[in-house]
Coordinates of C-alpha atoms in Angstrom, one line a residue:
Chain A
X1 CA -78.7 -2.7 -105.4
X2 CA -81.8 -1.6 -103.5
X3 CA -81.0 -0.1 -100.2
X4 CA -83.7 0.3 -97.5
X5 CA -84.4 3.4 -95.4
X6 CA -83.0 2.4 -92.1
X7 CA -85.6 1.9 -89.4
X8 CA -84.7 3.7 -86.2
X9 CA -86.0 0.8 -84.2
X10 CA -85.5 -2.8 -85.3
X11 CA -87.7 -5.7 -84.7
X12 CA -84.9 -7.4 -82.8
X13 CA -85.1 -5.0 -79.9
X14 CA -88.9 -5.6 -79.6
X15 CA -88.4 -9.4 -79.5
X16 CA -85.5 -9.1 -77.1
X17 CA -87.6 -7.1 -74.7
X18 CA -90.5 -9.5 -74.9
X19 CA -88.2 -12.6 -74.4
X20 CA -86.6 -11.0 -71.4
X21 CA -89.9 -9.9 -69.8
X22 CA -92.2 -12.8 -70.6
X23 CA -90.7 -15.2 -68.1
X24 CA -90.8 -12.6 -65.2
X25 CA -93.2 -14.6 -63.1
X26 CA -90.5 -17.3 -62.7
X27 CA -88.3 -14.8 -60.9
X28 CA -90.6 -12.2 -59.5
X29 CA -94.0 -12.5 -57.9
X30 CA -96.7 -12.7 -60.5
X31 CA -98.5 -9.5 -59.3
X32 CA -95.3 -7.5 -59.4
X33 CA -94.6 -8.9 -62.9
X34 CA -98.1 -7.9 -64.0
X35 CA -97.7 -4.4 -62.6
X36 CA -94.3 -4.0 -64.4
X37 CA -96.0 -4.8 -67.7
X38 CA -98.8 -2.4 -67.1
X39 CA -96.5 0.5 -66.0
X40 CA -94.2 -0.3 -68.9
X41 CA -97.1 0.4 -71.4
X42 CA -97.8 3.6 -69.4
X43 CA -94.2 4.6 -69.5
X44 CA -93.9 3.8 -73.2
X45 CA -96.9 6.0 -73.9
X46 CA -95.6 8.8 -71.7
X47 CA -92.2 8.6 -73.4
X48 CA -93.7 9.0 -76.8
X49 CA -94.5 12.6 -75.7
X50 CA -91.5 13.3 -73.5
X51 CA -88.6 11.4 -74.9
X52 CA -89.5 11.2 -78.6
X53 CA -91.5 14.4 -79.2
X54 CA -90.0 16.5 -76.4
X55 CA -93.4 17.4 -74.9
X56 CA -93.2 17.9 -71.2
X57 CA -96.4 16.8 -69.4
X58 CA -96.9 16.8 -65.7
X59 CA -100.4 15.4 -66.0
X60 CA -100.2 12.0 -67.7
X61 CA -102.0 10.5 -64.7
X62 CA -105.1 12.0 -66.3
X63 CA -105.0 9.6 -69.2
X64 CA -103.9 6.7 -67.1
X65 CA -106.6 7.3 -64.6
X66 CA -109.2 8.0 -67.2
X67 CA -108.4 4.6 -68.8
X68 CA -108.8 3.0 -65.4
X69 CA -112.1 4.7 -64.6
X70 CA -113.7 4.4 -68.0
X71 CA -112.8 0.8 -68.2
X72 CA -114.1 0.2 -64.7
X73 CA -117.3 2.1 -65.2
X74 CA -117.9 0.3 -68.5
X75 CA -117.5 -3.0 -66.7
X76 CA -119.6 -2.1 -63.7
X77 CA -122.4 0.1 -65.0
X78 CA -122.6 -0.9 -68.7
X79 CA -121.8 -4.5 -67.9
X80 CA -119.6 -4.7 -71.1
X81 CA -117.2 -7.5 -71.7
X82 CA -113.5 -7.1 -70.8
X83 CA -112.4 -6.3 -74.4
X84 CA -115.0 -3.6 -75.2
X85 CA -114.4 -2.0 -71.8
X86 CA -110.7 -1.9 -72.4
X87 CA -111.3 -0.4 -75.9
X88 CA -113.5 2.2 -74.4
X89 CA -111.0 3.2 -71.7
X90 CA -108.2 3.4 -74.3
X91 CA -110.2 5.6 -76.6
X92 CA -111.4 7.8 -73.9
X93 CA -107.9 8.5 -72.7
X94 CA -106.7 9.1 -76.3
X95 CA -109.5 11.6 -76.9
X96 CA -108.8 13.4 -73.7
X97 CA -105.1 13.7 -74.6
X98 CA -106.1 14.9 -78.1
X99 CA -108.4 17.5 -76.7
X100 CA -106.0 18.8 -74.2
X101 CA -103.1 18.9 -76.7
X102 CA -105.3 20.7 -79.2
X103 CA -106.1 23.4 -76.6
X104 CA -102.6 23.8 -75.3
X105 CA -100.3 23.0 -78.2
X106 CA -99.2 26.5 -78.6
X107 CA -97.8 26.6 -75.1
X108 CA -94.2 25.4 -74.9
X109 CA -92.2 23.5 -72.2
X110 CA -93.2 24.3 -68.6
X111 CA -96.3 26.2 -69.6
X112 CA -97.7 23.1 -71.4
X113 CA -96.6 21.0 -68.4
X114 CA -98.6 23.3 -66.1
X115 CA -101.7 23.1 -68.2
X116 CA -101.5 19.4 -68.3
X117 CA -101.0 19.3 -64.6
X118 CA -104.1 21.5 -64.1
X119 CA -106.1 19.2 -66.3
X120 CA -105.1 16.1 -64.4
X121 CA -105.8 17.7 -61.0
X122 CA -109.2 18.7 -62.4
X123 CA -110.0 15.1 -63.2
X124 CA -108.7 14.0 -59.8
X125 CA -111.0 16.4 -57.9
X126 CA -113.9 15.6 -60.1
X127 CA -113.5 11.9 -59.3
X128 CA -113.0 12.7 -55.6
X129 CA -116.1 14.7 -54.9
X130 CA -118.6 15.9 -57.5
X131 CA -118.8 12.6 -59.3
X132 CA -118.6 10.6 -56.1
X133 CA -121.8 8.7 -57.0
X134 CA -120.2 7.3 -60.1
X135 CA -116.5 7.0 -59.1
X136 CA -116.8 6.0 -55.5
X137 CA -114.8 9.1 -54.4
X138 CA -112.0 8.5 -52.0
X139 CA -112.7 4.8 -51.8
X140 CA -112.1 4.3 -55.5
X141 CA -114.4 2.4 -57.9
X142 CA -115.3 -0.9 -56.3
X143 CA -117.8 -3.7 -57.0
X144 CA -116.5 -4.4 -60.5
X145 CA -118.0 -7.8 -61.4
X146 CA -115.7 -10.8 -61.4
X147 CA -113.8 -10.7 -64.7
X148 CA -113.4 -13.5 -67.1
X149 CA -113.0 -13.8 -70.9
X150 CA -114.3 -16.6 -73.2
X151 CA -112.3 -15.7 -76.2
X152 CA -109.8 -16.8 -77.4
X153 CA -109.8 -19.2 -74.5
X154 CA -111.8 -19.2 -71.3
X155 CA -109.7 -17.4 -68.7
X156 CA -110.6 -16.4 -65.2
X157 CA -108.8 -13.0 -64.8
X158 CA -109.0 -13.0 -61.0
X159 CA -106.2 -15.7 -61.0
X160 CA -102.9 -13.9 -61.0
X161 CA -101.2 -16.0 -63.7
X162 CA -104.2 -15.6 -66.0
X163 CA -104.1 -11.9 -65.5
X164 CA -100.4 -11.9 -66.2
X165 CA -100.8 -13.6 -69.6
X166 CA -103.7 -11.4 -70.4
X167 CA -101.6 -8.3 -69.7
X168 CA -98.6 -9.8 -71.5
X169 CA -100.7 -10.1 -74.6
X170 CA -101.6 -6.4 -74.5
X171 CA -98.0 -5.5 -73.7
X172 CA -96.8 -7.3 -76.8
X173 CA -99.5 -5.6 -78.8
X174 CA -98.5 -2.2 -77.4
X175 CA -94.8 -2.6 -77.9
X176 CA -95.2 -3.7 -81.6
X177 CA -97.6 -0.8 -82.1
X178 CA -95.1 1.6 -80.5
X179 CA -92.4 0.4 -82.8
X180 CA -94.7 0.9 -85.8
X181 CA -95.6 4.4 -84.7
X182 CA -91.9 5.4 -84.2
X183 CA -90.8 3.9 -87.6
X184 CA -93.7 5.4 -89.5
X185 CA -93.3 8.7 -91.5
X186 CA -95.2 10.5 -88.8
X187 CA -93.1 8.9 -86.0
X188 CA -89.8 9.9 -87.7
X189 CA -90.8 13.5 -87.6
X190 CA -91.4 13.5 -83.9
X191 CA -87.7 13.5 -82.8
X192 CA -87.1 16.3 -85.3
X193 CA -89.8 18.3 -83.4
X194 CA -88.0 17.6 -80.2
X195 CA -84.7 18.8 -81.7
X196 CA -85.9 21.9 -83.6
X197 CA -89.5 22.6 -84.0
X198 CA -89.1 25.8 -86.0
X199 CA -87.0 23.9 -88.6
X200 CA -89.7 21.2 -88.9
X201 CA -92.2 24.0 -89.7
X202 CA -89.9 25.7 -92.2
X203 CA -89.5 22.4 -94.0
X204 CA -93.3 22.2 -94.6
X205 CA -94.5 19.9 -91.8
X206 CA -97.3 21.0 -89.5
X207 CA -95.6 20.7 -86.2
X208 CA -98.6 21.6 -84.1
X209 CA -100.7 18.8 -85.7
X210 CA -97.8 16.4 -85.2
X211 CA -97.6 17.3 -81.5
X212 CA -101.3 16.8 -81.1
X213 CA -101.1 13.4 -82.8
X214 CA -98.2 12.4 -80.6
X215 CA -100.1 13.4 -77.5
X216 CA -103.2 11.5 -78.7
X217 CA -101.3 8.3 -79.4
X218 CA -99.5 8.7 -76.1
X219 CA -102.9 9.0 -74.4
X220 CA -104.1 5.8 -76.1
X221 CA -101.2 3.9 -74.6
X222 CA -101.7 5.4 -71.1
X223 CA -105.4 4.6 -71.4
X224 CA -104.7 1.0 -72.3
X225 CA -102.4 0.7 -69.3
X226 CA -105.0 2.1 -67.1
X227 CA -107.7 -0.2 -68.3
X228 CA -105.4 -3.2 -67.8
X229 CA -104.7 -2.0 -64.2
X230 CA -108.5 -2.0 -63.6
X231 CA -108.8 -5.5 -65.0
X232 CA -105.8 -6.7 -62.9
X233 CA -106.8 -5.1 -59.6
X234 CA -110.6 -5.6 -60.0
X235 CA -111.1 -2.1 -58.7
X236 CA -109.9 1.5 -59.4
X237 CA -107.9 3.3 -56.7
X238 CA -108.3 7.1 -56.8
X239 CA -104.6 7.4 -56.6
X240 CA -104.4 6.6 -60.3
X241 CA -105.5 10.1 -61.0
X242 CA -103.2 11.7 -58.4
X243 CA -100.3 13.9 -59.5
X244 CA -98.0 11.5 -57.7
X245 CA -98.8 9.0 -60.5
X246 CA -97.7 11.6 -63.1
X247 CA -94.5 12.2 -61.1
X248 CA -93.8 8.5 -60.7
X249 CA -94.1 7.7 -64.4
X250 CA -91.8 10.6 -65.2
X251 CA -89.3 9.4 -62.7
X252 CA -89.4 5.8 -64.1
X253 CA -89.0 7.1 -67.6
X254 CA -86.1 9.4 -66.9
X255 CA -84.5 6.6 -64.8
X256 CA -84.5 4.2 -67.7
X257 CA -83.6 6.7 -70.4
X258 CA -85.8 9.0 -72.4
X259 CA -84.3 8.8 -75.8
X260 CA -84.3 5.1 -76.2
X261 CA -86.9 2.5 -77.1
X262 CA -86.3 0.2 -74.1
X263 CA -85.5 3.0 -71.7
X264 CA -88.9 3.5 -70.1
X265 CA -89.4 -0.2 -69.8
X266 CA -86.1 -0.6 -68.1
X267 CA -86.9 2.3 -65.8
X268 CA -90.2 0.7 -64.8
X269 CA -88.5 -2.6 -64.1
X270 CA -85.8 -1.0 -61.9
X271 CA -88.2 1.3 -60.1
X272 CA -90.9 -1.2 -59.3
X273 CA -88.4 -3.9 -58.2
X274 CA -86.7 -1.4 -55.9
X275 CA -90.0 -0.3 -54.5
X276 CA -90.9 -3.9 -53.9
X277 CA -87.6 -4.7 -52.2
X278 CA -87.5 -1.6 -50.0
X279 CA -91.2 -2.0 -49.3
X280 CA -90.5 -5.3 -47.6
X281 CA -88.7 -3.7 -44.6
X282 CA -90.0 -0.1 -44.5
X283 CA -93.1 1.8 -45.2
X284 CA -91.1 4.8 -46.1
X285 CA -89.9 3.4 -49.4
X286 CA -90.1 6.7 -51.1
X287 CA -87.2 7.8 -49.0
X288 CA -85.1 5.0 -50.4
X289 CA -86.4 5.3 -53.9
X290 CA -85.6 9.0 -53.9
X291 CA -82.1 8.5 -52.7
X292 CA -81.6 5.6 -55.2
X293 CA -83.1 7.7 -58.0
X294 CA -80.5 10.5 -57.4
X295 CA -77.7 7.9 -57.2
X296 CA -78.8 6.2 -60.4
X297 CA -79.1 9.5 -62.3
X298 CA -75.6 10.4 -61.2
X299 CA -74.3 7.0 -62.4
X300 CA -76.4 6.9 -65.5
X301 CA -76.9 10.5 -66.8
X302 CA -78.7 9.3 -69.9
X303 CA -80.8 6.9 -67.9
X304 CA -80.0 3.2 -67.3
X305 CA -80.7 1.9 -70.8
X306 CA -79.5 5.1 -72.5
X307 CA -76.2 5.2 -70.7
X308 CA -75.5 1.5 -71.3
X309 CA -76.3 1.8 -74.9
X310 CA -74.1 4.8 -75.3
X311 CA -71.1 3.0 -73.6
X312 CA -71.6 0.0 -75.8
X313 CA -71.6 2.1 -78.9
X314 CA -68.6 4.1 -77.8
X315 CA -66.7 0.9 -77.3
X316 CA -67.8 -0.5 -80.6
X317 CA -67.2 2.6 -82.6
X318 CA -64.4 4.7 -81.1
X319 CA -64.0 6.6 -84.4
X320 CA -67.1 8.7 -83.9
X321 CA -65.8 12.3 -83.6
X322 CA -66.6 13.8 -80.2
X323 CA -65.8 17.4 -80.9
X324 CA -68.2 20.0 -79.6
X325 CA -68.3 23.5 -81.0
Chain B
X1 CA -93.1 35.9 -112.0
X2 CA -92.8 33.1 -109.5
X3 CA -92.9 35.5 -106.6
X4 CA -94.5 38.9 -106.6
X5 CA -94.8 41.1 -103.6
X6 CA -96.7 44.3 -103.6
X7 CA -96.3 47.2 -101.1
X8 CA -95.1 44.8 -98.5
X9 CA -94.8 46.4 -95.1
X10 CA -93.7 45.2 -91.7
X11 CA -93.5 47.3 -88.5
X12 CA -91.9 46.5 -85.2
X13 CA -93.5 49.0 -82.8
X14 CA -92.5 52.4 -84.3
X15 CA -89.8 51.0 -86.5
X16 CA -90.8 50.3 -90.1
X17 CA -88.5 47.3 -90.9
X18 CA -89.9 46.8 -94.4
X19 CA -91.6 49.8 -96.0
X20 CA -93.9 49.3 -99.0
X21 CA -91.5 47.1 -100.9
X22 CA -92.4 45.9 -104.3
X23 CA -90.5 42.8 -105.2
X24 CA -90.5 40.3 -108.0
X25 CA -88.6 37.1 -108.7
X26 CA -88.7 35.5 -112.1
X27 CA -88.7 31.7 -112.4
X28 CA -85.2 30.4 -112.5
X29 CA -83.8 33.8 -111.5
X30 CA -80.9 34.2 -109.1
X31 CA -81.3 37.4 -107.2
X32 CA -79.2 38.7 -104.4
X33 CA -80.2 41.2 -101.8
X34 CA -77.5 43.4 -100.3
X35 CA -77.6 46.3 -97.9
X36 CA -76.2 47.4 -94.6
X37 CA -77.2 45.7 -91.3
X38 CA -80.8 46.6 -90.3
X39 CA -81.8 47.3 -93.9
X40 CA -84.7 44.8 -93.6
X41 CA -83.3 41.9 -95.6
X42 CA -84.0 39.2 -93.1
X43 CA -87.4 40.7 -92.3
X44 CA -88.3 40.7 -96.0
X45 CA -87.3 37.0 -96.1
X46 CA -89.4 36.2 -93.1
X47 CA -92.4 37.9 -94.6
X48 CA -92.1 36.0 -97.9
X49 CA -91.6 32.7 -96.2
X50 CA -94.4 33.3 -93.8
X51 CA -92.3 33.2 -90.7
X52 CA -93.7 36.5 -89.6
X53 CA -97.1 38.1 -90.1
X54 CA -97.4 40.8 -92.8
X55 CA -98.6 44.2 -91.7
X56 CA -99.5 45.5 -95.2
X57 CA -99.4 44.5 -98.8
X58 CA -99.6 41.1 -100.4
X59 CA -97.4 38.3 -101.7
X60 CA -98.2 36.1 -104.7
X61 CA -96.5 32.8 -105.4
X62 CA -97.1 31.6 -109.0
X63 CA -100.1 33.9 -109.1
X64 CA -101.7 32.6 -105.9
X65 CA -101.9 34.8 -102.8
X66 CA -99.8 33.4 -100.0
X67 CA -99.9 36.4 -97.7
X68 CA -100.1 35.4 -94.0
X69 CA -100.5 31.7 -94.8
X70 CA -98.9 29.5 -92.1
X71 CA -95.2 29.0 -92.7
X72 CA -95.6 25.2 -93.2
X73 CA -98.2 25.7 -96.0
X74 CA -95.9 28.1 -97.8
X75 CA -92.9 25.7 -97.4
X76 CA -95.1 22.9 -98.7
X77 CA -95.9 24.9 -101.8
X78 CA -92.2 25.2 -102.5
X79 CA -90.9 28.4 -100.8
X80 CA -88.2 27.3 -98.4
X81 CA -86.1 29.5 -96.2
X82 CA -82.8 29.0 -94.4
X83 CA -81.7 31.2 -91.5
X84 CA -78.5 33.0 -90.6
X85 CA -77.7 30.5 -88.0
X86 CA -77.7 26.8 -88.9
X87 CA -81.0 25.2 -88.1
X88 CA -80.9 21.4 -87.9
X89 CA -81.6 18.4 -85.6
X90 CA -78.5 18.2 -83.5
X91 CA -78.7 14.7 -82.0
X92 CA -79.9 13.0 -85.2
X93 CA -77.4 11.8 -87.7
X94 CA -76.7 13.8 -90.8
X95 CA -78.5 11.1 -92.9
X96 CA -81.5 11.2 -90.5
X97 CA -81.6 14.9 -90.7
X98 CA -81.8 14.8 -94.5
X99 CA -84.3 11.9 -94.4
X100 CA -86.7 14.0 -92.3
X101 CA -86.5 16.9 -94.8
X102 CA -86.8 14.5 -97.7
X103 CA -90.1 13.0 -96.5
X104 CA -93.0 14.2 -98.7
X105 CA -94.9 16.8 -96.7
X106 CA -98.2 15.0 -96.8
X107 CA -96.5 11.9 -95.3
X108 CA -96.8 13.4 -91.8
X109 CA -100.2 11.9 -91.5
X110 CA -99.1 8.4 -92.2
X111 CA -98.6 5.8 -89.5
X112 CA -97.8 3.2 -92.2
X113 CA -94.6 3.3 -94.1
X114 CA -95.2 2.4 -97.7
X115 CA -92.3 0.9 -99.5
X116 CA -92.4 3.4 -102.3
X117 CA -92.4 6.3 -99.9
X118 CA -89.3 4.9 -98.1
X119 CA -87.4 4.4 -101.3
X120 CA -88.3 7.9 -102.5
X121 CA -87.3 9.5 -99.3
X122 CA -84.0 7.5 -99.2
X123 CA -83.1 8.3 -102.7
X124 CA -83.8 12.0 -102.2
X125 CA -81.8 12.1 -99.0
X126 CA -78.8 10.3 -100.5
X127 CA -78.8 12.6 -103.5
X128 CA -78.8 15.7 -101.4
X129 CA -76.1 14.2 -99.1
X130 CA -73.9 13.9 -102.2
X131 CA -74.7 17.4 -103.5
X132 CA -73.7 19.1 -100.4
X133 CA -70.7 16.9 -100.0
X134 CA -71.4 15.4 -96.5
X135 CA -71.2 11.7 -97.5
X136 CA -68.3 11.0 -95.2
X137 CA -70.3 12.4 -92.2
X138 CA -73.5 10.7 -93.1
X139 CA -73.7 8.7 -89.8
X140 CA -72.3 11.4 -87.5
X141 CA -74.7 13.2 -85.2
X142 CA -75.2 16.6 -86.7
X143 CA -74.0 18.3 -83.6
X144 CA -70.5 16.9 -84.2
X145 CA -70.2 18.8 -87.5
X146 CA -67.9 21.8 -87.9
X147 CA -69.4 25.2 -88.5
X148 CA -68.9 25.0 -92.3
X149 CA -70.4 21.5 -92.5
X150 CA -73.4 22.7 -90.5
X151 CA -74.0 25.5 -93.1
X152 CA -74.0 22.8 -95.8
X153 CA -76.3 20.6 -93.8
X154 CA -78.7 23.5 -93.4
X155 CA -78.6 24.1 -97.1
X156 CA -79.1 20.4 -97.7
X157 CA -82.2 20.3 -95.5
X158 CA -83.7 23.1 -97.6
X159 CA -82.8 21.3 -100.8
X160 CA -84.2 18.0 -99.6
X161 CA -87.6 19.6 -99.1
X162 CA -88.1 20.0 -102.9
X163 CA -88.2 23.7 -103.1
X164 CA -89.1 25.8 -106.1
X165 CA -87.8 29.0 -104.5
X166 CA -84.9 29.0 -102.1
X167 CA -84.5 31.9 -99.7
X168 CA -81.0 31.8 -98.4
X169 CA -80.2 34.2 -95.6
X170 CA -76.4 34.5 -95.4
X171 CA -75.7 30.9 -96.1
X172 CA -72.0 31.7 -95.9
X173 CA -72.1 33.5 -92.6
X174 CA -69.0 32.7 -90.6
X175 CA -67.1 31.2 -93.5
X176 CA -63.7 32.4 -94.8
X177 CA -63.6 34.3 -98.1
X178 CA -62.4 31.1 -99.9
X179 CA -65.1 29.0 -98.3
X180 CA -67.7 31.6 -99.1
X181 CA -66.8 31.6 -102.8
X182 CA -66.9 27.9 -102.9
X183 CA -70.3 27.7 -101.2
X184 CA -71.8 30.4 -103.4
X185 CA -70.6 28.6 -106.5
X186 CA -72.2 25.3 -105.2
X187 CA -75.5 27.1 -104.6
X188 CA -75.4 28.6 -108.1
X189 CA -74.6 25.2 -109.5
X190 CA -77.4 23.5 -107.7
X191 CA -79.9 26.3 -108.6
X192 CA -79.1 25.7 -112.2
X193 CA -79.2 22.0 -112.0
X194 CA -82.7 22.0 -110.4
X195 CA -83.9 25.2 -112.1
X196 CA -84.5 26.8 -108.7
X197 CA -85.3 30.4 -108.2
X198 CA -83.0 31.8 -105.5
X199 CA -83.0 34.8 -103.3
X200 CA -79.6 35.2 -101.6
X201 CA -78.5 37.6 -98.8
X202 CA -74.8 37.8 -98.9
X203 CA -72.1 40.3 -97.8
X204 CA -69.2 39.3 -100.0
X205 CA -69.7 41.7 -102.9
X206 CA -67.3 39.8 -105.2
X207 CA -69.4 36.6 -104.7
X208 CA -72.7 38.5 -105.2
X209 CA -71.5 40.0 -108.5
X210 CA -70.3 36.6 -109.7
X211 CA -73.3 34.5 -109.1
X212 CA -76.3 36.8 -109.3
X213 CA -78.6 37.5 -112.3
X214 CA -79.9 40.6 -110.6
X215 CA -78.9 42.5 -107.4
X216 CA -81.3 44.4 -105.2
X217 CA -80.0 46.9 -102.7
X218 CA -82.0 47.6 -99.6
X219 CA -81.6 50.5 -97.2
X220 CA -83.8 51.4 -94.2
X221 CA -86.6 49.1 -95.2
X222 CA -86.8 50.3 -98.8
X223 CA -85.5 49.2 -102.1
X224 CA -82.7 51.5 -102.9
X225 CA -81.6 50.2 -106.3
X226 CA -82.1 47.2 -108.5
X227 CA -80.3 46.0 -111.6
X228 CA -77.8 43.7 -113.1
X229 CA -74.6 43.2 -111.1
X230 CA -72.6 45.6 -113.4
X231 CA -75.1 48.4 -113.0
X232 CA -75.1 48.1 -109.2
X233 CA -71.4 47.9 -109.0
X234 CA -71.1 51.2 -110.9
X235 CA -73.9 53.0 -109.0
X236 CA -72.2 55.6 -106.8
X237 CA -75.2 55.9 -104.4
X238 CA -75.0 52.2 -103.7
X239 CA -71.3 52.5 -102.9
X240 CA -72.0 55.3 -100.5
X241 CA -74.7 53.6 -98.5
X242 CA -73.3 50.2 -98.6
X243 CA -69.7 51.0 -97.9
X244 CA -70.2 54.0 -95.8
X245 CA -69.5 57.6 -96.9
X246 CA -65.9 57.8 -96.0
X247 CA -65.0 54.4 -97.6
X248 CA -66.7 54.9 -100.9
X249 CA -63.3 55.1 -102.6
X250 CA -62.1 51.7 -101.4

């Protein structure tokens, strides 16, 4: 009898998420559905660092924004096609995350968070003023040529539904890739780092290199999300680099549940839908989302997805000992 | 000699925790270190395992110098240490804990899970699970284990990492005398089965005398005496420093 090493994350969950999210435009507005997919990729990437590896970063807007700007600049100035531009944006963000992690990996917890915040603020102010000629400063990067792809089928990406399916394709790619990362030998070591980094070291694994890799892969996902935002919006708002973006993605991730695969995605879904609904009748939607955030965290201490999963498990397996010492 | 340390020194400010210690461990040898609190036993461990930088002297492992190499390099070569407090991954299941430790060290680079690698990892983790007797708790989160079980899990993690030399810093800390005896016998048994070289720090003298090939006594950062268990037991100086002057007769 050959037994298999159990995968922490099954294919079923990936397909379930895709099946639930794919028909979103039937229920929600298409632009909202597209944004949900884009931020879901962003949150998945962010959560690889925070939830899975235990790296606290206050500056993930840097990688998201870098993905946006590099993709946008590649489209506007280099006149590249959509796919190469996205690839460039993704790689740029991955490299930036790799570089920052390599510099700051020896700092733990809040110190790392502060360094990452400083880095993202640096990019924000670079884009705001010194590089105004390239980035468009406060107005954001505009005049990106009209986007369309020829392969695999001719698709005009300025049409909302086309943009949605284009994004959905990359979302599917990203979610399968994330599962692959988490189930790989490298990915299995990441939660161990979150739990006890010293022990990982004493077992012979280079924890610093692993954390750097985790950040770099996280950066790739954020960069892809950023690039997709550029393609979807047709321009790059400066706010993508703002610390508020870092804060939002952290809020969405925690809201959904950090230590689960679907958590960040659920968080994005809940957060953006709430924002959409409250935004209909007030401009101060942050006030509502803040209150709701606190209420939801009290109701779901492990995040929405995490708490539901925990309750289901407890019901199914009441025999798990609960003693704490 | 699988491990050879020469004139090993470690200072903490003005305190010399380990003072020019010469230390050897033969392949397959079971050596215990005893000594009063603060004698430098844990520091000596940390130096050998690379958990703390060495201030003077050098350490050879199978003839290669490992002084001040990063801890993960030394562990990868086969010198694996456990601490006085159980170190594991609390929210992962016992089996997941052991699977992490059983992964071949070079696999950390891999984003692709080869079938052979997974089989090997699983087999190793299962074998260790059985050896340390935690089969019934395999799917429990490690944080739900009792104190004694945690000590066994800690030992299991070290075993799963394929060590050649095991440095066990009070693996029986917090156990009752009966549990201590049982645990020490298990360690001895496993060491023989896998022909491991073991350095053990242990306070229960009866256990030390029973399982050790050689016993080393440390005091104030130096080696005070070394010999077979019988010699050490008879050494009056050892009784004096280890048991305290007034209690030497006990």
